[in-house]
Amino acid sequence: MNIYSTLSILAFVLYLIIGTYPLRKERGNLQWSFFLISIAMALWAVSPAVMDALTEPGHAIMIYTLSGIGLCLLPALFLNFALVLSAGDRRMDKAGSLIIIPPIIILFIIISSSMITPAVSMVNGVWQIEIIRNRPLELLLQIYIFGYFGSGITLIWNHARTAPLYHERKISTIIFMTSSLSLIGGWILSSFLPSLDMQTVNLAGQLIGLAGISGMVTLTPPVISPSLAGESIIDKVTDLVILLDPEGRVTRINYRAEAELGIHAGEDWRRFTAEDHQEILEVELEYVKDASRHVKGDYHHEPVLIDYVTPGGERIPVKLFISLIKEGPDPVGYSLVAQDQRYTRRLMNRIEKTERSEEVARRRLDEFRVLNEILKDINHSRTPEDLFRTIMKLAGEYLGLPGGWVYIHDGNEPIISGEGSLPLDPSEVLKELGDQSVALVDGFTVAALRHGDETLGFMLFPGQKTNEYDIRLFEAMGTEASSTLKRLFYQEKLVSSLEEKELLLREIHHRVKNNLQVVSSLLNLQSSYIDNPKVVEALKDSQGRVMSMSMIHEKLYRSGNLSDIDVGGYIQGLVRSIMLSYQKPGQRIRLNFDIDDVKLNLDTIMPLGLMVNELVTNAFKYAFPDGGDGEVTVRLKERDGKFILTVADDGVGLPEDFSMDSLTSLGMLLDLGFFLSHLPLIVLAVLGVLLIKLALNSFVGFILGYSARIVVLISLVLAQIGEFSFILSESGLKYGLMDTLTFQAFLSVSLITMALTPFLISLSPRISERVVRSRVHPVIKNGRRYEKLRLKLEDHLIIVGMGITGRRLADLCQEHGIPYIGLDVNPEAVRKARDEGLNVYYGDGTHMSVLRHFNVPEAAVMVVAIADYPSTVHAIHEARALNESMKIIARIRGFENTENLYTAGADFVVSEKREATRRISDEIFSCYGEVCELEE
């Protein structure tokens, strides 16, 4: 065996050793790729040694071919290695497996071509294989080899620059350098040294391959050493880490400590420790050093709370952990690990604030619960006595008070509740209390009972409560007790008023019933002096109608309900009463009733009673003319919200010659055929009659001096044709003064005007309001021209409406010298007031020209005291348009339209009668700085 064979075997073994070395530490795709490269290089290296041991040419050619296969696969395996290296932990694309296809194609071309000839010869013990040169195939092989190697080296270089870990970048750089040098060496060997023999070239290639593959053997995972881990941990932790030598000088400091404290290696530990804590740290260091002598291993000391100091003088509270660092038995330094307590303290402060807030919230919830229970208990009181007992109970339950007193003054006799007499003078208590809700007076706690601006009284408890919670409870009790007390007072007054009104209403019904009975008795008495049967019968019918109404009022004042009447009982009583009046001696009439159980109000049952009276009376009068027996049925049924009244009898019925034309009632006199055929003319006639009567009524009203509003109201109410005209028309028809067509026309027009009357009455307020608002001459508006005067008044009072309230206000103004003007549309009222010396003028205060005439733009106060609500609104609106700063006071009957008056421009709205005069006078005199006592 020659030297070449020995070196080839040695290269073979080295390739196998180098290839398996990375697999012992890690078996990943990268390590297996490197192992395949080593196998290919080993096959290439072992072929010369094996060939030298062969004796047959065919065997030599086979081994040479096997070596060529390994060498041809080497570029593809190197590119695969580069792809695996650059891919890292990521999976390679399936397209990476396609890189093996080109070398397989090239091997097939080489083997199937004549590049390897069977011409083999042994020269000096070495097989010489003659190769036929094929330039295109050699060029393709060089492109494949250098292309694959170049691509792999490029990938390795790119990975060396972009790998995320330093270890990967380092390995990739080494592989790039060795691979590049090997590729350059192979190119030089094949291009510039072609004269060398085959064994020399093979040996040079093996050396270059060993150099290249030796760079890849660094594919081992990085080893983490304790020192490296310690350095990394020290730099990464957020605590302040400082290492000291045995003398206390800084040897190592992490980034956080350097940034916060501004210290460097070699400085003494006292440099960054607060001066007042240096002694503490010095004692602790000595203690740790002494204690570690008696402990095996490292001694860890309990943490110490001290302050570090920054270069700017800021103190940093830290929790310091001290450890002694030893090498064997000897100490080599100290480890100071400090936790910054600033954030921890802020967090603790925030937690404490949160806990305090939660505690306050819990207390507030308890307070709200207690207040809710107090308010509920107080609000459920039904009488003042019950309210006082509840207050004392709540004071004992929630405030721990043994009892107390409640003082109420309502203008009459004061109400005092509590055990014993009141310990303090009420006037002095109210004086000390003032506008406060709770006050401390002479050892007592006083809570005001105040509703709005009105002080009703106070609650008095022994002891002085100054706690904020107790004060709020007192305020809540006082406020709710005041509202409840006021409600109870109003409720008591309301119940008393309702009882009084109910009593009055019963008395009214009783008196009406008595009056109707008197009328019935007078009719009965009068009928005894009349011999004419028809007149007697008419009086008897009238007596029955009066009796039907009298029974309604009797039912009302005897029943517990003054608004609704039991229909069944009423109708049965009414029918029996009629039967007693009309039943003949010996006659038996059976009454049948089928009436639903319903109740009706007075407005509904009054016409119902009259209808029942008429129908039942007719039944008794005409159904049984010979005094025979029979029965009368009265039925009242409710169906779909309506009532059906049926009055039936089994008498003789209507006569055979009965005709509707023979009737003389108004409805029966009307000819419907004439009415429908002449409807347009009848409508025009109705309009003409209405306009003529409106004009005549208006003219008379203006002549009499009434206002436009009164004139319009009266004209619309009297616009229909009256009932007396029917008597005249019947007489005219009877005596030939008018023909039948004229009578039918007159009758049609009369009936339509009568039917329109309710609608005209309901629309009259709106129509009169529109007339007043229209721009008509003041003469038409007010009936008379205003007096020819020009008043020179400023800051005066204007009173619109000289009723009771207006006259009393005028008297007070005249008595106190306040300039005023009174306006009214009633000539008699104006004349009477002027006779009494009051400064009153005739005029409509709802019209802007009148208000301007009496200098409203310069007036200070205006009082509107008229009964008509639309006129009140209009007067306020017109006055506010003339004077925006003037105070306007309005009087109103009820409270339902108060907001509308404020919207129109009123500043103060009061109810009518006595309270109105008092409150209006207070407002007037407050404007003029006067004090007035209104006489009773």
mmCIF file of C-alpha atoms in Angstrom, residues 194-520:
data_model
loop_
_atom_site.group_PDB
_atom_site.id
_atom_site.type_symbol
_atom_site.label_atom_id
_atom_site.label_comp_id
_atom_site.label_asym_id
_atom_site.label_seq_id
_atom_site.Cartn_x
_atom_site.Cartn_y
_atom_site.Cartn_z
ATOM 1 C CA PRO A 194 -4.237 20.241 -15.096
ATOM 2 C CA SER A 195 -0.746 18.703 -15.500
ATOM 3 C CA LEU A 196 -0.779 16.892 -12.181
ATOM 4 C CA ASP A 197 -1.407 13.202 -12.122
ATOM 5 C CA MET A 198 -4.646 11.720 -10.920
ATOM 6 C CA GLN A 199 -3.388 10.613 -7.499
ATOM 7 C CA THR A 200 -1.943 14.044 -6.730
ATOM 8 C CA VAL A 201 -5.156 15.785 -7.755
ATOM 9 C CA ASN A 202 -7.170 13.385 -5.634
ATOM 10 C CA LEU A 203 -4.942 14.009 -2.618
ATOM 11 C CA ALA A 204 -5.171 17.786 -3.033
ATOM 12 C CA GLY A 205 -8.967 17.519 -3.280
ATOM 13 C CA GLN A 206 -9.087 15.508 -0.064
ATOM 14 C CA LEU A 207 -7.116 18.171 1.780
ATOM 15 C CA ILE A 208 -9.395 20.908 0.472
ATOM 16 C CA GLY A 209 -12.482 18.840 1.457
ATOM 17 C CA LEU A 210 -11.125 18.278 4.966
ATOM 18 C CA ALA A 211 -10.537 22.015 5.311
ATOM 19 C CA GLY A 212 -14.077 22.777 4.214
ATOM 20 C CA ILE A 213 -15.809 20.163 6.309
ATOM 21 C CA SER A 214 -13.789 21.071 9.401
ATOM 22 C CA GLY A 215 -15.599 24.413 9.488
ATOM 23 C CA MET A 216 -18.967 22.661 9.657
ATOM 24 C CA VAL A 217 -18.022 20.617 12.704
ATOM 25 C CA THR A 218 -18.870 23.679 14.834
ATOM 26 C CA LEU A 219 -22.555 22.740 14.509
ATOM 27 C CA THR A 220 -22.970 22.185 18.236
ATOM 28 C CA PRO A 221 -25.629 23.860 20.454
ATOM 29 C CA PRO A 222 -24.369 26.718 22.641
ATOM 30 C CA VAL A 223 -23.457 25.869 26.238
ATOM 31 C CA ILE A 224 -24.776 28.196 28.959
ATOM 32 C CA SER A 225 -22.083 28.742 31.557
ATOM 33 C CA PRO A 226 -22.875 29.940 35.099
ATOM 34 C CA SER A 227 -20.930 33.137 34.570
ATOM 35 C CA LEU A 228 -22.747 33.881 31.324
ATOM 36 C CA ALA A 229 -26.129 33.163 32.959
ATOM 37 C CA GLY A 230 -25.240 35.325 35.926
ATOM 38 C CA GLU A 231 -24.242 38.252 33.763
ATOM 39 C CA SER A 232 -27.442 37.976 31.736
ATOM 40 C CA ILE A 233 -29.621 37.750 34.836
ATOM 41 C CA ILE A 234 -27.943 40.709 36.477
ATOM 42 C CA ASP A 235 -28.434 42.873 33.400
ATOM 43 C CA LYS A 236 -32.035 41.856 32.823
ATOM 44 C CA VAL A 237 -33.565 42.043 36.292
ATOM 45 C CA THR A 238 -35.521 45.181 37.225
ATOM 46 C CA ASP A 239 -34.110 45.220 40.760
ATOM 47 C CA LEU A 240 -31.064 47.295 41.660
ATOM 48 C CA VAL A 241 -28.190 44.740 41.772
ATOM 49 C CA ILE A 242 -24.796 45.775 43.147
ATOM 50 C CA LEU A 243 -21.820 43.481 43.791
ATOM 51 C CA LEU A 244 -19.259 44.595 46.402
ATOM 52 C CA ASP A 245 -15.797 43.337 47.161
ATOM 53 C CA PRO A 246 -14.900 42.478 50.783
ATOM 54 C CA GLU A 247 -13.847 46.109 51.394
ATOM 55 C CA GLY A 248 -17.254 47.431 50.234
ATOM 56 C CA ARG A 249 -16.260 48.783 46.828
ATOM 57 C CA VAL A 250 -18.480 48.300 43.831
ATOM 58 C CA THR A 251 -17.253 45.591 41.455
ATOM 59 C CA ARG A 252 -20.337 45.033 39.313
ATOM 60 C CA ILE A 253 -23.588 46.960 38.847
ATOM 61 C CA ASN A 254 -26.538 46.254 36.584
ATOM 62 C CA TYR A 255 -28.089 48.711 34.147
ATOM 63 C CA ARG A 256 -31.054 49.625 36.376
ATOM 64 C CA ALA A 257 -28.851 50.499 39.363
ATOM 65 C CA GLU A 258 -26.468 52.493 37.205
ATOM 66 C CA ALA A 259 -29.349 54.477 35.653
ATOM 67 C CA GLU A 260 -31.047 55.206 38.986
ATOM 68 C CA LEU A 261 -28.030 55.786 41.261
ATOM 69 C CA GLY A 262 -25.399 56.987 38.780
ATOM 70 C CA ILE A 263 -22.585 54.906 40.388
ATOM 71 C CA HIS A 264 -19.720 53.035 38.757
ATOM 72 C CA ALA A 265 -17.284 50.280 39.599
ATOM 73 C CA GLY A 266 -14.738 51.148 42.313
ATOM 74 C CA GLU A 267 -17.019 53.509 44.305
ATOM 75 C CA ASP A 268 -17.790 52.891 47.986
ATOM 76 C CA TRP A 269 -21.258 51.660 49.032
ATOM 77 C CA ARG A 270 -21.698 54.797 51.179
ATOM 78 C CA ARG A 271 -21.853 56.807 47.980
ATOM 79 C CA PHE A 272 -25.395 55.577 47.157
ATOM 80 C CA THR A 273 -26.732 54.948 50.695
ATOM 81 C CA ALA A 274 -28.696 57.584 52.627
ATOM 82 C CA GLU A 275 -26.561 59.122 55.345
ATOM 83 C CA ASP A 276 -28.984 58.242 58.148
ATOM 84 C CA HIS A 277 -29.119 54.610 56.946
ATOM 85 C CA GLN A 278 -25.370 54.018 56.458
ATOM 86 C CA GLU A 279 -24.880 52.787 59.991
ATOM 87 C CA ILE A 280 -27.753 50.321 59.553
ATOM 88 C CA LEU A 281 -26.234 48.893 56.354
ATOM 89 C CA GLU A 282 -22.750 48.712 57.882
ATOM 90 C CA VAL A 283 -24.066 46.706 60.845
ATOM 91 C CA GLU A 284 -25.977 44.408 58.509
ATOM 92 C CA LEU A 285 -22.893 43.737 56.342
ATOM 93 C CA GLU A 286 -20.829 42.808 59.383
ATOM 94 C CA TYR A 287 -23.639 40.650 60.702
ATOM 95 C CA VAL A 288 -23.905 38.777 57.406
ATOM 96 C CA LYS A 289 -20.148 38.267 57.333
ATOM 97 C CA ASP A 290 -20.080 36.914 60.885
ATOM 98 C CA ALA A 291 -23.159 34.765 60.468
ATOM 99 C CA SER A 292 -21.841 33.096 57.310
ATOM 100 C CA ARG A 293 -18.923 31.608 59.250
ATOM 101 C CA HIS A 294 -21.304 29.319 61.124
ATOM 102 C CA VAL A 295 -23.381 28.311 58.102
ATOM 103 C CA LYS A 296 -22.417 25.946 55.330
ATOM 104 C CA GLY A 297 -22.889 27.403 51.879
ATOM 105 C CA ASP A 298 -24.236 30.896 51.199
ATOM 106 C CA TYR A 299 -25.962 32.754 54.025
ATOM 107 C CA HIS A 300 -29.080 34.740 53.052
ATOM 108 C CA HIS A 301 -29.951 37.559 55.375
ATOM 109 C CA GLU A 302 -33.429 38.856 56.160
ATOM 110 C CA PRO A 303 -34.342 41.899 54.008
ATOM 111 C CA VAL A 304 -33.596 45.390 55.342
ATOM 112 C CA LEU A 305 -35.605 48.571 54.619
ATOM 113 C CA ILE A 306 -33.282 51.476 53.861
ATOM 114 C CA ASP A 307 -33.064 54.393 51.445
ATOM 115 C CA TYR A 308 -30.728 54.811 48.487
ATOM 116 C CA VAL A 309 -29.857 58.296 47.288
ATOM 117 C CA THR A 310 -29.665 59.487 43.676
ATOM 118 C CA PRO A 311 -27.086 62.053 42.500
ATOM 119 C CA GLY A 312 -29.875 64.644 42.604
ATOM 120 C CA GLY A 313 -30.568 63.956 46.280
ATOM 121 C CA GLU A 314 -33.803 62.030 45.775
ATOM 122 C CA ARG A 315 -34.322 59.225 48.259
ATOM 123 C CA ILE A 316 -35.350 55.838 46.897
ATOM 124 C CA PRO A 317 -36.899 53.506 49.498
ATOM 125 C CA VAL A 318 -35.677 49.956 48.867
ATOM 126 C CA LYS A 319 -36.081 46.526 50.343
ATOM 127 C CA LEU A 320 -32.501 45.234 50.447
ATOM 128 C CA PHE A 321 -31.501 41.545 50.286
ATOM 129 C CA ILE A 322 -27.865 40.983 51.328
ATOM 130 C CA SER A 323 -25.967 37.796 50.435
ATOM 131 C CA LEU A 324 -22.352 36.924 51.133
ATOM 132 C CA ILE A 325 -20.479 35.577 48.077
ATOM 133 C CA LYS A 326 -17.866 32.946 48.959
ATOM 134 C CA GLU A 327 -15.288 31.014 46.984
ATOM 135 C CA GLY A 328 -14.804 27.912 48.983
ATOM 136 C CA PRO A 329 -14.599 28.907 52.651
ATOM 137 C CA ASP A 330 -13.388 32.448 51.944
ATOM 138 C CA PRO A 331 -15.741 35.414 51.340
ATOM 139 C CA VAL A 332 -15.058 37.274 48.122
ATOM 140 C CA GLY A 333 -17.749 39.939 48.290
ATOM 141 C CA TYR A 334 -21.383 40.885 48.869
ATOM 142 C CA SER A 335 -24.457 40.763 46.693
ATOM 143 C CA LEU A 336 -26.892 43.649 47.281
ATOM 144 C CA VAL A 337 -30.254 43.119 45.567
ATOM 145 C CA ALA A 338 -32.620 46.044 46.246
ATOM 146 C CA GLN A 339 -36.300 46.153 45.344
ATOM 147 C CA ASP A 340 -37.554 49.668 44.551
ATOM 148 C CA GLN A 341 -40.396 50.383 46.989
ATOM 149 C CA ARG A 342 -41.689 53.575 45.375
ATOM 150 C CA TYR A 343 -44.209 51.849 43.163
ATOM 151 C CA THR A 344 -45.056 49.427 45.967
ATOM 152 C CA ARG A 345 -45.735 52.314 48.319
ATOM 153 C CA ARG A 346 -47.824 54.098 45.712
ATOM 154 C CA LEU A 347 -49.727 50.885 45.176
ATOM 155 C CA MET A 348 -50.185 50.462 48.927
ATOM 156 C CA ASN A 349 -51.408 54.056 49.202
ATOM 157 C CA ARG A 350 -53.803 53.441 46.346
ATOM 158 C CA ILE A 351 -55.022 50.261 48.028
ATOM 159 C CA GLU A 352 -55.495 52.141 51.294
ATOM 160 C CA LYS A 353 -57.413 54.888 49.477
ATOM 161 C CA THR A 354 -59.523 52.261 47.733
ATOM 162 C CA GLU A 355 -60.230 50.562 51.034
ATOM 163 C CA ARG A 356 -61.138 53.899 52.590
ATOM 164 C CA SER A 357 -63.394 54.687 49.621
ATOM 165 C CA GLU A 358 -65.023 51.284 49.920
ATOM 166 C CA GLU A 359 -65.530 51.882 53.632
ATOM 167 C CA VAL A 360 -67.070 55.292 52.897
ATOM 168 C CA ALA A 361 -69.270 53.705 50.216
ATOM 169 C CA ARG A 362 -70.383 51.025 52.684
ATOM 170 C CA ARG A 363 -71.190 53.695 55.246
ATOM 171 C CA ARG A 364 -73.078 55.677 52.604
ATOM 172 C CA LEU A 365 -75.043 52.598 51.633
ATOM 173 C CA ASP A 366 -75.891 52.007 55.280
ATOM 174 C CA GLU A 367 -76.915 55.657 55.570
ATOM 175 C CA PHE A 368 -79.081 55.389 52.460
ATOM 176 C CA ARG A 369 -80.672 52.217 53.789
ATOM 177 C CA VAL A 370 -81.372 53.875 57.126
ATOM 178 C CA LEU A 371 -82.654 57.053 55.443
ATOM 179 C CA ASN A 372 -84.880 55.002 53.164
ATOM 180 C CA GLU A 373 -86.357 53.170 56.133
ATOM 181 C CA ILE A 374 -86.834 56.447 57.998
ATOM 182 C CA LEU A 375 -88.507 58.120 55.033
ATOM 183 C CA LYS A 376 -90.722 55.091 54.424
ATOM 184 C CA ASP A 377 -91.830 54.880 58.063
ATOM 185 C CA ILE A 378 -92.497 58.620 58.303
ATOM 186 C CA ASN A 379 -94.307 58.764 54.969
ATOM 187 C CA HIS A 380 -96.635 55.927 56.002
ATOM 188 C CA SER A 381 -97.937 57.904 58.974
ATOM 189 C CA ARG A 382 -101.694 58.396 58.770
ATOM 190 C CA THR A 383 -102.243 60.999 61.493
ATOM 191 C CA PRO A 384 -100.089 63.650 63.186
ATOM 192 C CA GLU A 385 -100.104 61.561 66.381
ATOM 193 C CA ASP A 386 -98.918 58.535 64.413
ATOM 194 C CA LEU A 387 -96.212 60.724 62.853
ATOM 195 C CA PHE A 388 -94.986 61.904 66.285
ATOM 196 C CA ARG A 389 -94.806 58.338 67.595
ATOM 197 C CA THR A 390 -92.881 57.246 64.506
ATOM 198 C CA ILE A 391 -90.353 60.087 64.920
ATOM 199 C CA MET A 392 -89.694 59.194 68.562
ATOM 200 C CA LYS A 393 -89.342 55.521 67.655
ATOM 201 C CA LEU A 394 -86.850 56.274 64.841
ATOM 202 C CA ALA A 395 -84.859 58.633 67.082
ATOM 203 C CA GLY A 396 -84.466 55.895 69.664
ATOM 204 C CA GLU A 397 -83.697 53.175 67.120
ATOM 205 C CA TYR A 398 -81.135 54.957 64.936
ATOM 206 C CA LEU A 399 -79.833 57.776 67.142
ATOM 207 C CA GLY A 400 -80.042 56.176 70.579
ATOM 208 C CA LEU A 401 -82.182 59.002 71.978
ATOM 209 C CA PRO A 402 -84.566 58.185 74.845
ATOM 210 C CA GLY A 403 -87.290 60.517 73.587
ATOM 211 C CA GLY A 404 -88.031 64.105 72.682
ATOM 212 C CA TRP A 405 -90.664 66.680 71.818
ATOM 213 C CA VAL A 406 -92.366 67.871 68.674
ATOM 214 C CA TYR A 407 -93.680 71.422 68.494
ATOM 215 C CA ILE A 408 -96.113 72.456 65.747
ATOM 216 C CA HIS A 409 -97.655 75.884 65.303
ATOM 217 C CA ASP A 410 -100.338 76.363 62.657
ATOM 218 C CA GLY A 411 -101.518 79.873 63.488
ATOM 219 C CA ASN A 412 -103.938 78.745 66.175
ATOM 220 C CA GLU A 413 -103.208 76.661 69.230
ATOM 221 C CA PRO A 414 -99.739 75.034 68.995
ATOM 222 C CA ILE A 415 -99.460 71.254 69.045
ATOM 223 C CA ILE A 416 -96.879 69.812 71.474
ATOM 224 C CA SER A 417 -96.119 66.098 71.570
ATOM 225 C CA GLY A 418 -93.788 64.411 74.050
ATOM 226 C CA GLU A 419 -93.503 63.411 77.686
ATOM 227 C CA GLY A 420 -93.913 66.372 79.994
ATOM 228 C CA SER A 421 -93.803 70.020 79.100
ATOM 229 C CA LEU A 422 -91.491 71.536 76.525
ATOM 230 C CA PRO A 423 -88.170 72.283 78.326
ATOM 231 C CA LEU A 424 -87.353 75.371 76.210
ATOM 232 C CA ASP A 425 -89.256 78.458 75.141
ATOM 233 C CA PRO A 426 -90.524 77.779 71.572
ATOM 234 C CA SER A 427 -89.961 81.366 70.448
ATOM 235 C CA GLU A 428 -86.346 81.270 71.640
ATOM 236 C CA VAL A 429 -85.802 77.908 69.927
ATOM 237 C CA LEU A 430 -87.215 79.211 66.629
ATOM 238 C CA LYS A 431 -85.051 82.315 66.934
ATOM 239 C CA GLU A 432 -81.896 80.268 67.526
ATOM 240 C CA LEU A 433 -82.854 77.867 64.733
ATOM 241 C CA GLY A 434 -83.257 80.611 62.109
ATOM 242 C CA ASP A 435 -82.760 79.246 58.602
ATOM 243 C CA GLN A 436 -80.751 76.231 59.772
ATOM 244 C CA SER A 437 -82.013 72.690 59.367
ATOM 245 C CA VAL A 438 -80.338 71.461 62.565
ATOM 246 C CA ALA A 439 -79.066 73.549 65.479
ATOM 247 C CA LEU A 440 -77.684 72.981 69.002
ATOM 248 C CA VAL A 441 -79.558 74.999 71.632
ATOM 249 C CA ASP A 442 -78.818 74.848 75.385
ATOM 250 C CA GLY A 443 -77.797 71.203 75.424
ATOM 251 C CA PHE A 444 -80.539 70.094 73.036
ATOM 252 C CA THR A 445 -80.514 69.150 69.358
ATOM 253 C CA VAL A 446 -83.188 70.957 67.338
ATOM 254 C CA ALA A 447 -84.333 69.813 63.883
ATOM 255 C CA ALA A 448 -86.514 72.210 61.889
ATOM 256 C CA LEU A 449 -89.852 71.208 60.455
ATOM 257 C CA ARG A 450 -89.869 73.377 57.359
ATOM 258 C CA HIS A 451 -91.940 73.014 54.177
ATOM 259 C CA GLY A 452 -90.582 75.304 51.496
ATOM 260 C CA ASP A 453 -90.196 78.720 53.114
ATOM 261 C CA GLU A 454 -92.788 77.975 55.787
ATOM 262 C CA THR A 455 -91.583 76.867 59.225
ATOM 263 C CA LEU A 456 -94.126 74.476 60.722
ATOM 264 C CA GLY A 457 -92.289 73.883 63.979
ATOM 265 C CA PHE A 458 -89.365 71.859 65.268
ATOM 266 C CA MET A 459 -88.278 68.582 66.838
ATOM 267 C CA LEU A 460 -86.383 68.814 70.143
ATOM 268 C CA PHE A 461 -84.146 66.024 71.478
ATOM 269 C CA PRO A 462 -82.001 65.932 74.638
ATOM 270 C CA GLY A 463 -78.239 65.933 74.098
ATOM 271 C CA GLN A 464 -76.126 67.505 71.412
ATOM 272 C CA LYS A 465 -75.378 65.421 68.343
ATOM 273 C CA THR A 466 -72.417 66.735 66.321
ATOM 274 C CA ASN A 467 -71.673 63.653 64.241
ATOM 275 C CA GLU A 468 -72.116 64.277 60.502
ATOM 276 C CA TYR A 469 -74.112 61.070 60.115
ATOM 277 C CA ASP A 470 -76.485 62.037 62.945
ATOM 278 C CA ILE A 471 -76.898 65.542 61.521
ATOM 279 C CA ARG A 472 -77.936 64.116 58.150
ATOM 280 C CA LEU A 473 -80.422 61.807 59.845
ATOM 281 C CA PHE A 474 -81.925 64.778 61.712
ATOM 282 C CA GLU A 475 -82.184 66.739 58.444
ATOM 283 C CA ALA A 476 -83.815 63.812 56.642
ATOM 284 C CA MET A 477 -86.273 63.233 59.475
ATOM 285 C CA GLY A 478 -87.157 66.934 59.624
ATOM 286 C CA THR A 479 -87.622 67.276 55.853
ATOM 287 C CA GLU A 480 -89.747 64.161 55.443
ATOM 288 C CA ALA A 481 -91.737 64.862 58.622
ATOM 289 C CA SER A 482 -92.510 68.383 57.346
ATOM 290 C CA SER A 483 -93.736 67.078 53.994
ATOM 291 C CA THR A 484 -95.788 64.362 55.651
ATOM 292 C CA LEU A 485 -97.215 66.799 58.202
ATOM 293 C CA LYS A 486 -98.179 69.253 55.478
ATOM 294 C CA ARG A 487 -99.761 66.432 53.520
ATOM 295 C CA LEU A 488 -101.710 65.313 56.575
ATOM 296 C CA PHE A 489 -102.912 68.878 57.188
ATOM 297 C CA TYR A 490 -103.992 69.214 53.572
ATOM 298 C CA GLN A 491 -105.586 65.791 53.682
ATOM 299 C CA GLU A 492 -107.481 66.680 56.851
ATOM 300 C CA LYS A 493 -108.679 69.927 55.320
ATOM 301 C CA LEU A 494 -109.604 68.129 52.114
ATOM 302 C CA VAL A 495 -111.563 65.435 53.944
ATOM 303 C CA SER A 496 -113.292 68.091 56.028
ATOM 304 C CA SER A 497 -114.076 70.098 52.899
ATOM 305 C CA LEU A 498 -115.367 67.016 51.105
ATOM 306 C CA GLU A 499 -117.564 66.096 54.039
ATOM 307 C CA GLU A 500 -118.857 69.642 54.181
ATOM 308 C CA LYS A 501 -119.521 69.702 50.450
ATOM 309 C CA GLU A 502 -121.175 66.298 50.586
ATOM 310 C CA LEU A 503 -123.409 67.531 53.394
ATOM 311 C CA LEU A 504 -124.227 70.650 51.398
ATOM 312 C CA LEU A 505 -124.915 68.581 48.297
ATOM 313 C CA ARG A 506 -127.244 66.303 50.223
ATOM 314 C CA GLU A 507 -128.993 69.359 51.592
ATOM 315 C CA ILE A 508 -129.329 70.762 48.083
ATOM 316 C CA HIS A 509 -130.840 67.519 46.786
ATOM 317 C CA HIS A 510 -133.146 67.441 49.796
ATOM 318 C CA ARG A 511 -134.286 70.983 49.228
ATOM 319 C CA VAL A 512 -134.745 70.451 45.505
ATOM 320 C CA LYS A 513 -136.788 67.374 46.273
ATOM 321 C CA ASN A 514 -138.888 69.353 48.768
ATOM 322 C CA ASN A 515 -139.373 72.174 46.280
ATOM 323 C CA LEU A 516 -140.445 69.718 43.584
ATOM 324 C CA GLN A 517 -142.824 68.142 46.068
ATOM 325 C CA VAL A 518 -144.265 71.590 46.760
ATOM 326 C CA VAL A 519 -144.692 72.144 43.016
ATOM 327 C CA SER A 520 -146.375 68.751 42.701
#
